Short mmCIF file of C-alpha atoms in Angstrom, two decimals:
data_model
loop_
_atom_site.label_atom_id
_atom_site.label_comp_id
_atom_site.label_asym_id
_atom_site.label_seq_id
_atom_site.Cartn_x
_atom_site.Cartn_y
_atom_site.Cartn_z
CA UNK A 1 0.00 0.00 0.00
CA UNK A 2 1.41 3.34 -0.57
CA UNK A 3 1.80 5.88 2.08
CA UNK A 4 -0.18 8.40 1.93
CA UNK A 5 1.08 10.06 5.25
CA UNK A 6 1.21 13.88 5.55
CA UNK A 7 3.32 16.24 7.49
CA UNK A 8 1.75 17.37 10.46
CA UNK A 9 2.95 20.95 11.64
CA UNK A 10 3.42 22.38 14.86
CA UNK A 11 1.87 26.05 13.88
CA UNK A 12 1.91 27.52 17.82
CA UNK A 13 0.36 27.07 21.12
CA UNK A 14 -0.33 29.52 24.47
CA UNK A 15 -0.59 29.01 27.90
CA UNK A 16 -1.55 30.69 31.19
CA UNK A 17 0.32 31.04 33.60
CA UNK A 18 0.80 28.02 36.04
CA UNK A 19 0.41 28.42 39.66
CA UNK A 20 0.02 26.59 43.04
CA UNK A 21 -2.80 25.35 43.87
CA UNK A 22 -5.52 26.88 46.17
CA UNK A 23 -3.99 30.72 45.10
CA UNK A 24 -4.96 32.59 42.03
CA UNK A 25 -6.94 29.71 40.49
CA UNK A 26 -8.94 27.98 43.12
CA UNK A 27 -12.20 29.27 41.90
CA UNK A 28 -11.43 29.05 38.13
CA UNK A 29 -12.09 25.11 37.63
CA UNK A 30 -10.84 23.71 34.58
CA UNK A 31 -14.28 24.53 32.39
CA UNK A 32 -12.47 28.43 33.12
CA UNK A 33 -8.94 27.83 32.40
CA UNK A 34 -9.76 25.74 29.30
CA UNK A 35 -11.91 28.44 27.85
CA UNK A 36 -8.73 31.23 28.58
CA UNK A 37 -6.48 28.74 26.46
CA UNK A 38 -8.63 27.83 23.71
CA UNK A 39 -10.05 31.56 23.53
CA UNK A 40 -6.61 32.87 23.54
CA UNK A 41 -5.48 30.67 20.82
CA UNK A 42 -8.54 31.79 18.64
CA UNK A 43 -7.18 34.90 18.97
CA UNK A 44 -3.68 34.62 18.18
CA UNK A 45 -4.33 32.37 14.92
CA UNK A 46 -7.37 34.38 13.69
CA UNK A 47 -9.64 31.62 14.27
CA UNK A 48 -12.73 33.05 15.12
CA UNK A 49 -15.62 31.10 13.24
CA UNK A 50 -13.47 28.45 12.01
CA UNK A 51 -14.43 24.50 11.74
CA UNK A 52 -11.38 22.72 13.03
CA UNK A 53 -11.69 18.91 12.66
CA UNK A 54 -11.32 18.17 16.05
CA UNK A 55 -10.65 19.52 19.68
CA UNK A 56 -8.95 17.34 21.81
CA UNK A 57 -8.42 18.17 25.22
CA UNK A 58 -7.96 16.48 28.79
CA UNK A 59 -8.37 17.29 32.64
CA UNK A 60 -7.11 14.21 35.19
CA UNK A 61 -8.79 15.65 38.32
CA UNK A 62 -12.45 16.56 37.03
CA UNK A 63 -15.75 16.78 38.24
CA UNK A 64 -18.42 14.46 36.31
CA UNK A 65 -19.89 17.54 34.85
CA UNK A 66 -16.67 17.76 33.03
CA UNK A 67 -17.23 14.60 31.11
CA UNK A 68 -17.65 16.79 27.93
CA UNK A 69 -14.86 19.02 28.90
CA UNK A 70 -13.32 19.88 25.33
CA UNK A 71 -16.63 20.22 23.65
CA UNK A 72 -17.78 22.35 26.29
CA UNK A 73 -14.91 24.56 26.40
CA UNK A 74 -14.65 25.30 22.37
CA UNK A 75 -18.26 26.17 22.43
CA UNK A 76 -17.07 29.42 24.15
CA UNK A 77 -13.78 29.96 22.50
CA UNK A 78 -14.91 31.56 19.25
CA UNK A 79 -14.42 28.56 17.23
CA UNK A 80 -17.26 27.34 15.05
CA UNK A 81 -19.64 25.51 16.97
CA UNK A 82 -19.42 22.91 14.31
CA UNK A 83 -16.24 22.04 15.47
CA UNK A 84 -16.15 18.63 16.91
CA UNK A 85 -14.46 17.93 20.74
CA UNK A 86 -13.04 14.75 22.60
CA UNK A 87 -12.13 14.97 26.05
CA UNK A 88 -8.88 12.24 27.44
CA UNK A 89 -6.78 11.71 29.98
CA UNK A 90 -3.62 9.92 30.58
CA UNK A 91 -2.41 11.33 33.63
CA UNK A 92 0.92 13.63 33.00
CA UNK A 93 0.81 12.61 29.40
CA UNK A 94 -2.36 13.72 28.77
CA UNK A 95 -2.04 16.93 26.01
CA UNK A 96 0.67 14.90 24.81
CA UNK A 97 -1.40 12.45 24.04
CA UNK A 98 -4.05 14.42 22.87
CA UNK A 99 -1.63 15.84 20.17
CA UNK A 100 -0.51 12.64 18.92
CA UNK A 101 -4.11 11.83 18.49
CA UNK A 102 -4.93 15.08 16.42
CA UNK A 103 -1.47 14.54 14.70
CA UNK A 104 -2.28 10.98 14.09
CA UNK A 105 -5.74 12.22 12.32
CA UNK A 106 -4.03 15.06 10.47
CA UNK A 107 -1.25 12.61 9.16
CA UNK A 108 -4.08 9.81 7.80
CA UNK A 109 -6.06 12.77 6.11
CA UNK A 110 -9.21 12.69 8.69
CA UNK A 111 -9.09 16.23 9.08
CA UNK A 112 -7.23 19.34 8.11
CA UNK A 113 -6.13 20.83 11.29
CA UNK A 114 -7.03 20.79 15.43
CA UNK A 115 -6.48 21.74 18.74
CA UNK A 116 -4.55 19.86 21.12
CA UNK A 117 -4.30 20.82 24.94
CA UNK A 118 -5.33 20.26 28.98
CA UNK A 119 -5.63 21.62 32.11
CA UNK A 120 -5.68 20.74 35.62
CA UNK A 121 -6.61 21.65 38.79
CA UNK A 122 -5.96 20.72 42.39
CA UNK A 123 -8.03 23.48 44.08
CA UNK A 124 -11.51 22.66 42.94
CA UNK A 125 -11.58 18.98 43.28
CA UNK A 126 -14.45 16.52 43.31
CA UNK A 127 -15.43 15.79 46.50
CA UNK A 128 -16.89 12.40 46.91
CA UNK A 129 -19.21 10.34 49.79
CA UNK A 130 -18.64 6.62 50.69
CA UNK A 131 -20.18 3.43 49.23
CA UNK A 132 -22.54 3.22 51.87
CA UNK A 133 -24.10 6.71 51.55
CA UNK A 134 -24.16 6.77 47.78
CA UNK A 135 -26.08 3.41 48.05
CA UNK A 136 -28.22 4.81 50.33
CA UNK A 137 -28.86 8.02 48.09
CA UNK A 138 -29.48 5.62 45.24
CA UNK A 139 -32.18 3.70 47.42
CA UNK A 140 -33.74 6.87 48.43
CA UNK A 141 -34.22 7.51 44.40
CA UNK A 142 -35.59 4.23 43.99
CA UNK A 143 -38.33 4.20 46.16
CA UNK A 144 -41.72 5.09 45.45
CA UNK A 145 -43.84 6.19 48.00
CA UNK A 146 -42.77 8.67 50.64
CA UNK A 147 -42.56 6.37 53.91
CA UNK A 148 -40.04 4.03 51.45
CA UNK A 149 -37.97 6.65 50.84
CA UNK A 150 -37.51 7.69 54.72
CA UNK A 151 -37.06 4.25 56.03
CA UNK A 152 -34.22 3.92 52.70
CA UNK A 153 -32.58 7.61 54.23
CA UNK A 154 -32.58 5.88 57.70
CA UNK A 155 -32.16 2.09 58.06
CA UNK A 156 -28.73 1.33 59.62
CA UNK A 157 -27.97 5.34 58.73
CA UNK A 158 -24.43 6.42 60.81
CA UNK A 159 -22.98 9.58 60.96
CA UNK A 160 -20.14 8.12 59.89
CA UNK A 161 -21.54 7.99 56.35
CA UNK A 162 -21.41 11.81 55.92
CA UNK A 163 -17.69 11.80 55.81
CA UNK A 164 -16.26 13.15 52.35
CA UNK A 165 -13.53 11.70 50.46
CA UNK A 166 -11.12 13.76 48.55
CA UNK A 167 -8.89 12.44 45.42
CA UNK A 168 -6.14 10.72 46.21
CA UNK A 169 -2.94 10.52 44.60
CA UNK A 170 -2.12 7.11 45.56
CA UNK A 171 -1.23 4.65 43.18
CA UNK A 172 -4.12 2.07 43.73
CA UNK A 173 -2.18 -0.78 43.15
CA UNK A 174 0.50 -0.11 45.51
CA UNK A 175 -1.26 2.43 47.84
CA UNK A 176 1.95 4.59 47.67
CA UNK A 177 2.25 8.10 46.55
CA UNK A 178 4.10 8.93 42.79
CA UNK A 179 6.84 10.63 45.60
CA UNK A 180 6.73 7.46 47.49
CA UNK A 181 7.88 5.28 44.28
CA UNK A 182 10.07 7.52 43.16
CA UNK A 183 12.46 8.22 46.19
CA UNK A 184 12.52 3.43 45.77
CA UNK A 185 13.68 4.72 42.04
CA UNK A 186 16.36 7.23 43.61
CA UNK A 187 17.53 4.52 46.08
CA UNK A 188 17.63 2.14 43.36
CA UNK A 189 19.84 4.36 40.92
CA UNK A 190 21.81 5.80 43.59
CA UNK A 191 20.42 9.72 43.15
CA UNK A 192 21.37 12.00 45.81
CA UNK A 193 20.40 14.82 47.36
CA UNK A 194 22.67 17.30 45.78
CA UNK A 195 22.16 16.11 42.62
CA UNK A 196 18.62 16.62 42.64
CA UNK A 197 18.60 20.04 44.19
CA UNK A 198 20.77 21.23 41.48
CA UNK A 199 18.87 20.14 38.77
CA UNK A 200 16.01 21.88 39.84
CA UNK A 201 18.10 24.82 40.91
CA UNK A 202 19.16 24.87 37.23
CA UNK A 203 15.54 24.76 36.52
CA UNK A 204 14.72 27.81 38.09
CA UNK A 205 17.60 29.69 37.14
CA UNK A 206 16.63 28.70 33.30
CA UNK A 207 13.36 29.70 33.46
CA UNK A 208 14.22 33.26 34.86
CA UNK A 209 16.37 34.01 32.41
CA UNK A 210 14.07 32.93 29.59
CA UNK A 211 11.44 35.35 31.04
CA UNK A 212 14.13 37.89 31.32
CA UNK A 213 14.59 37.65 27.54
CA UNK A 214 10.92 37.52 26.55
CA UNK A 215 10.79 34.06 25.30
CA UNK A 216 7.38 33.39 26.78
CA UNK A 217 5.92 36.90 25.60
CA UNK A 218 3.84 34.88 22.84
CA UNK A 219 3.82 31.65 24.59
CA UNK A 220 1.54 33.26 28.08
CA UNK A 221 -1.72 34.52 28.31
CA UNK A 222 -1.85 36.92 31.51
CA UNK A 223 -4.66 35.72 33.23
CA UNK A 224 -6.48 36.31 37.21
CA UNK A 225 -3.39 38.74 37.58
CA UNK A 226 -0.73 36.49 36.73
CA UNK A 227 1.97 37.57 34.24
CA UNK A 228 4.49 34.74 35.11
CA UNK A 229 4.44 30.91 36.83
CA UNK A 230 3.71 30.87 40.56
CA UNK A 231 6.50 28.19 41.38
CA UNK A 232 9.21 30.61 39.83
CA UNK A 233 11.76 30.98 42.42
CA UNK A 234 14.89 33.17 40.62
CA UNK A 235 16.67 34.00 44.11
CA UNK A 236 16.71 30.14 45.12
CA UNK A 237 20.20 28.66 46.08
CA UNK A 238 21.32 25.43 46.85
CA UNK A 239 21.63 26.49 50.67
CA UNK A 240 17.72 27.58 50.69
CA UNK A 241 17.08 23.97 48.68
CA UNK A 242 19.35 21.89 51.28
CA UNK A 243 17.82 23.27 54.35
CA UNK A 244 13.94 21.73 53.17
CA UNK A 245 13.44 18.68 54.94
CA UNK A 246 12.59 15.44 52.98
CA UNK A 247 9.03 15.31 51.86
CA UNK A 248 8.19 11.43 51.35
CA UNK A 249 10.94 8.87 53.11
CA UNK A 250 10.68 11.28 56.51
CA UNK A 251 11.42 8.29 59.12
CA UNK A 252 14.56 6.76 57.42
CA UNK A 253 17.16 9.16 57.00
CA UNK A 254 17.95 8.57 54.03
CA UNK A 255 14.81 10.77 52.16
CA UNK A 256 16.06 12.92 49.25
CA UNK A 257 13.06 14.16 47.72
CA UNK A 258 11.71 17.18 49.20
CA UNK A 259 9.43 20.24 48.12
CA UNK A 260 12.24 21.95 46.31
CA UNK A 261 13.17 19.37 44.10
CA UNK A 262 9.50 18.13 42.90
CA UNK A 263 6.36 19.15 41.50
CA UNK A 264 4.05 21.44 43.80
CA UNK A 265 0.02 20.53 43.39
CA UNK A 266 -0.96 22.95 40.33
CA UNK A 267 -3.85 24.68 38.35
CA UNK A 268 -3.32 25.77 34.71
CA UNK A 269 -3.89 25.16 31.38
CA UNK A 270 -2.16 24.99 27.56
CA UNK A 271 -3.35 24.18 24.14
CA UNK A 272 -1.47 24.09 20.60
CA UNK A 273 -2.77 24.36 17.09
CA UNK A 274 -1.50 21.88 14.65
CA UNK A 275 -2.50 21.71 10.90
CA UNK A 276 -1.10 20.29 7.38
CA UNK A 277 1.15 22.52 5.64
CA UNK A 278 -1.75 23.15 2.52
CA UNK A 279 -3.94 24.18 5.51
CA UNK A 280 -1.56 26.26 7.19
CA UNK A 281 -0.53 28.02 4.05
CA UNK A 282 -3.98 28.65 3.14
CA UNK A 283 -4.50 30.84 6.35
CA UNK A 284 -1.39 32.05 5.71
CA UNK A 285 0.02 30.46 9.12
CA UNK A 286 3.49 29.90 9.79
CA UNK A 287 4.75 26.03 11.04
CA UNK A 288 7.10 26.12 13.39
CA UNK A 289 7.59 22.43 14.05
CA UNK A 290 6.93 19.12 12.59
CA UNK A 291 5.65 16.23 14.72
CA UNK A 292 7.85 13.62 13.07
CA UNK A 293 6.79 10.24 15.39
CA UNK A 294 5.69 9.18 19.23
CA UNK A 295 5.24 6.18 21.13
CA UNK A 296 3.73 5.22 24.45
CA UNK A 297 5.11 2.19 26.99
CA UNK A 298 4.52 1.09 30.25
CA UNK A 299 6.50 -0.87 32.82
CA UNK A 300 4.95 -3.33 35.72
CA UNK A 301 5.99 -0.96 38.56
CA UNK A 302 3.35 -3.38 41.05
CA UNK A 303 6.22 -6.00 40.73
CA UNK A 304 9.26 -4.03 40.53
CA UNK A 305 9.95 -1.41 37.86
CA UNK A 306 10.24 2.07 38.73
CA UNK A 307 7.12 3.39 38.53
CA UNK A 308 8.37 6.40 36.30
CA UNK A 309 10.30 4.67 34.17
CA UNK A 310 8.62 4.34 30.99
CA UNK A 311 10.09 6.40 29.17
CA UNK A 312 13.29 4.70 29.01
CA UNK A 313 11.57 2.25 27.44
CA UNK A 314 9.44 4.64 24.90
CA UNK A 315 12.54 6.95 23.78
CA UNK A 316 15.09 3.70 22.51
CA UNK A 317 11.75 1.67 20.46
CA UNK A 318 11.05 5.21 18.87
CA UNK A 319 14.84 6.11 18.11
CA UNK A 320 15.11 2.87 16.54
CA UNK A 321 12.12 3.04 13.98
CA UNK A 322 13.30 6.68 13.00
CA UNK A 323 16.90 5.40 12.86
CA UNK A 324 17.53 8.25 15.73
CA UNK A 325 20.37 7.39 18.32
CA UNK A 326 20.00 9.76 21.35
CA UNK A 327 22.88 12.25 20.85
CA UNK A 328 21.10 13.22 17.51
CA UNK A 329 18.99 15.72 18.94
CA UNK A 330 19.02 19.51 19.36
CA UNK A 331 17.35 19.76 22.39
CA UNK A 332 15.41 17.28 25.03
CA UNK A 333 12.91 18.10 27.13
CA UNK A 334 12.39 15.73 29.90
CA UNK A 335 9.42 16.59 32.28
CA UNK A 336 10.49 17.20 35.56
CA UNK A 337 7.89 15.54 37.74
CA UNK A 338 10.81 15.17 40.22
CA UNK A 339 14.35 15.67 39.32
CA UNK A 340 15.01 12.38 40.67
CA UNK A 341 12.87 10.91 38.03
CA UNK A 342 14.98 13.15 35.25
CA UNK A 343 18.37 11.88 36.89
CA UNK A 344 17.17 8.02 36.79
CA UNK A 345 15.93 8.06 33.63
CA UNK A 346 19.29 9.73 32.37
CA UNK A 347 20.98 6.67 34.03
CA UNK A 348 19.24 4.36 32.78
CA UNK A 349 20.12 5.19 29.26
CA UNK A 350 23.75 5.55 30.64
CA UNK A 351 23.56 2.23 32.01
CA UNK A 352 24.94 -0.71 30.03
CA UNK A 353 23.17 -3.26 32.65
CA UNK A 354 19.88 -1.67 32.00
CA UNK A 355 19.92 -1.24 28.35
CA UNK A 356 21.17 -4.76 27.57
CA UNK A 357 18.38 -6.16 30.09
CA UNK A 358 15.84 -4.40 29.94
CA UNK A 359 15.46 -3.20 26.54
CA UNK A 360 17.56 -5.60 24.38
CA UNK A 361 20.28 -3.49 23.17
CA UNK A 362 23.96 -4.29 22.33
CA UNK A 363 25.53 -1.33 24.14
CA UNK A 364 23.81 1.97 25.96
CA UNK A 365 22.32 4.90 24.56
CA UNK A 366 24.60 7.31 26.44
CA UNK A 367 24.69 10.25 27.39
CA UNK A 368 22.80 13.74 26.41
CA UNK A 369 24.61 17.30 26.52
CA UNK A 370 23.06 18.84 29.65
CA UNK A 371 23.72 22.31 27.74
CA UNK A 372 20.90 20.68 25.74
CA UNK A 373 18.61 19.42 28.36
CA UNK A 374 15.29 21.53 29.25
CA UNK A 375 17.05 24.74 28.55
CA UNK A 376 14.21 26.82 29.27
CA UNK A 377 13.69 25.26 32.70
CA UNK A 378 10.67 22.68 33.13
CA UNK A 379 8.28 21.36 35.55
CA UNK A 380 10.28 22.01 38.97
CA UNK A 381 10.04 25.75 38.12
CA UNK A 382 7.36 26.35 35.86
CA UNK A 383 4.44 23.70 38.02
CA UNK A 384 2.44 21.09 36.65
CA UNK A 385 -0.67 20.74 36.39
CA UNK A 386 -1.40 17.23 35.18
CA UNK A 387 -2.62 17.38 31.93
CA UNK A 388 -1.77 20.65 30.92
CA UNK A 389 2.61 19.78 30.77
CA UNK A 390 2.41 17.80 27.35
CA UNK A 391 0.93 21.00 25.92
CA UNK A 392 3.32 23.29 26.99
CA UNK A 393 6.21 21.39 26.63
CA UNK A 394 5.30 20.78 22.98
CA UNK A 395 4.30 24.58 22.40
CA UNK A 396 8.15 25.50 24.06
CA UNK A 397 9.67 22.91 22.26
CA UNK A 398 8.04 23.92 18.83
CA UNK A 399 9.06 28.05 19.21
CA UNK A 400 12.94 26.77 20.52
CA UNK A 401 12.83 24.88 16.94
CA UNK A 402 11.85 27.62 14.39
CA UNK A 403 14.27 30.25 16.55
CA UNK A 404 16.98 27.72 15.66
CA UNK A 405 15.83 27.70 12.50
CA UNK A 406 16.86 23.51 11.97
CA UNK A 407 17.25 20.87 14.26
CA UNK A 408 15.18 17.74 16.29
CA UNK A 409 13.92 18.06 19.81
CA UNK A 410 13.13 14.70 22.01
CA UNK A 411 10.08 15.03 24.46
CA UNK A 412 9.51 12.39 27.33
CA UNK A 413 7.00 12.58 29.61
CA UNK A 414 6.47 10.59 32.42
CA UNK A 415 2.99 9.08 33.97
CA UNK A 416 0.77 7.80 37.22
CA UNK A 417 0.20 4.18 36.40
CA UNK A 418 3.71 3.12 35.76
CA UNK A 419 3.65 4.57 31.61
CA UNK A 420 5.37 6.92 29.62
CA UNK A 421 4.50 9.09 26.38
CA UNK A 422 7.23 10.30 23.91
CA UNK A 423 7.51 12.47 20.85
CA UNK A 424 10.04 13.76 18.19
CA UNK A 425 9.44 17.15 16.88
CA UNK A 426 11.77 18.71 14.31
CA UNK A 427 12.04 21.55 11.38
#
């Protein structure tokens, strides 16, 4: 069969700014933030009125009324109401995802162009009731007569039952936290302290400088006051970073991750606009990137595997289909949900051990230039809310690209549930 595959182009993407959670945001919910993002982009791209053939976007903590989230949201964005939505989630990798599904559509000729994007927030949460009270609600809503329904509300009734349960960030096979697998993963790879604080030192220091020289002046939406990320810390130091006390392994000793070297709990939202080129040209729109590939794994972290590991296992099966080794990138953006996790996964591909075992290959992948490595600072400094990073990494990655005019960028996200999603972008 002959491929018929198209080019699927990067064209630009915005954000808001991120920020911690119960601050600027709380009362914003994602239905808010999503609308800022999409509207925003509508604006930017002259979009107002125009079918797209899809809008995919993606919240991980959502109330049920959000089930619709991305057809909901482009309904008030200016875009034609014509214009189709799908709301996903895959945890961290969700607007990742969620462009490699528009991408995917793009590239088979389903549609012409689309939106890609997420948000997340840990301030306005679902809060939920136990088993035993939502039976009891659903028994109430059964019954038919009025003395049915009182006996339903009151049979064995205990206070107890009143008690609301908030979202947990547990993994439920293991019952540990994503911090709680990951300091096994630092233990395991032999990441210290130090190490970790300067990486996301380094992350800070990056991301101040790249506001300093306007780099996000196209790429941020001011919105609720904001103007720049609420986890930017420019005057941290590696004495303020050493002196926070370990966050997850507290009884051992031995903890290493703390709250200055991993994620805070975030609200914000991002969205890109990808499109062929005859479709981009057409609007007279300007591609910045190409999305040349992706791939997804997962690893069985209930029996062993470092439960943020995926990647590792993602990046080598994709270099090898594109006939990529690892040093033939540009730049690599690596989400920082801890800089543990960044650290292992860099030692893993360092690791001769690791890559002959565990994914089959005759000698390592090596080693990256660190000069090369998030160079606009990542999740440590910027915050991450869950399924709004893919979007804004591929939005940073795309606008580093067409400043450099040539050149391939590696993206590798980490997720909850032991997987990993990975791209290629280049121009």
């Amino acid at each position: 069969m002959e491929n018929t595959q198209r080019r699927v182009g990067i064209i630009g993407g915005v954000r808001i700014p991120f920020c911690r959670n119960n601050t600027a945001y709380a009362d914003v919910g994602n239905f808010g933030m999503s609308v800022k993002v999409l509207g925003a982009l509508v604006e930017r791209f002259g979009l107002h009125g125009v079918e797209l053939g899809e809008v995919a976007m993606g919240a991980v903590i959502k109330h049920a009324s959000d089930w619709n989230l991305a057809r909901e949201s482009l309904l008030s964005s200016g875009l034609a109401p014509t214009t189709p939505g799908i709301t996903t989630a895959r945890a961290c990798g969700t607007s990742l995802d969620n462009t490699i599904i528009i991408a995917n559509k793009i590239a088979a000729g389903q549609i012409e162009a689309g939106i890609a994007g997420g948000s997340d927030t840990t301030s306005d949460v679902p809060i939920v009731y136990g088993t035993r009270l939502r039976k009891r609600l659903l028994a109430m809503n059964r019954a038919k007569t009025p003395m049915d329904k009182l006996k339903a509300a009151l049979r064995g009734f205990s206070f107890s039952e009143l008690k609301p349960s908030f979202p947990g960030v547990a993994e439920p096979r293991t019952g540990k936290s994503m911090g709680d697998h990951c300091e096994q993963m630092a233990k395991e790879w032999h990441v210290g302290r130090e190490a970790q604080d300067q990486l996301a030192l380094d992350s800070h220091h990056k991301l101040a400088a790249a506001y300093a020289e306007g780099f996000f002046d196209d790429l941020l939406v001011p919105f609720r006051g904001l103007k720049r990320d609420g986890f930017l810390r420019p005057d941290s130091s590696m004495e303020k970073l050493a002196s926070l006390k370990p966050a997850f392994d507290k009884r051992s000793g031995h903890g290493t991750l703390t709250a200055g070297n991993s994620t805070g709990l975030s609200d914000g939202a991002a969205a890109v606009l990808l499109g062929s080129d005859a479709w981009a040209a057409q609007r007279g729109l300007t591609v910045q990137a190409y999305l040349r590939d992706a791939e997804v794994a997962a690893v069985d972290f209930v029996h062993g595997e470092g439960l943020l590991m995926a990647p590792t296992i993602a990046v080598p099966r994709m270099l090898a289909r594109n006939g990529l080794s690892l040093q033939d990138f540009d730049f690599y953006e690596i989400h920082e949900a801890f800089a543990a996790q960044v650290l292992c996964t860099l030692r893993a591909w360092e690791s001769a051990d690791y890559c002959k075992q565990r994914l089959g290959l005759d000698a390592p992948l090596g080693s990256i230039d660190p000069a090369r490595l998030n160079v606009h600072g990542s999740s440590l400094a910027v915050g991450h809310p869950f399924a709004a990073t893919g979007a804004r990494i591929v939005a940073t990655l795309a606008k580093m690209l067409e400043q450099k005019g040539s050149g391939r960028g590696l993206i590798s996200i980490c997720t909850a549930g032991g997987m990993g999603v990975t791209a290629i972008l280049e121009r």
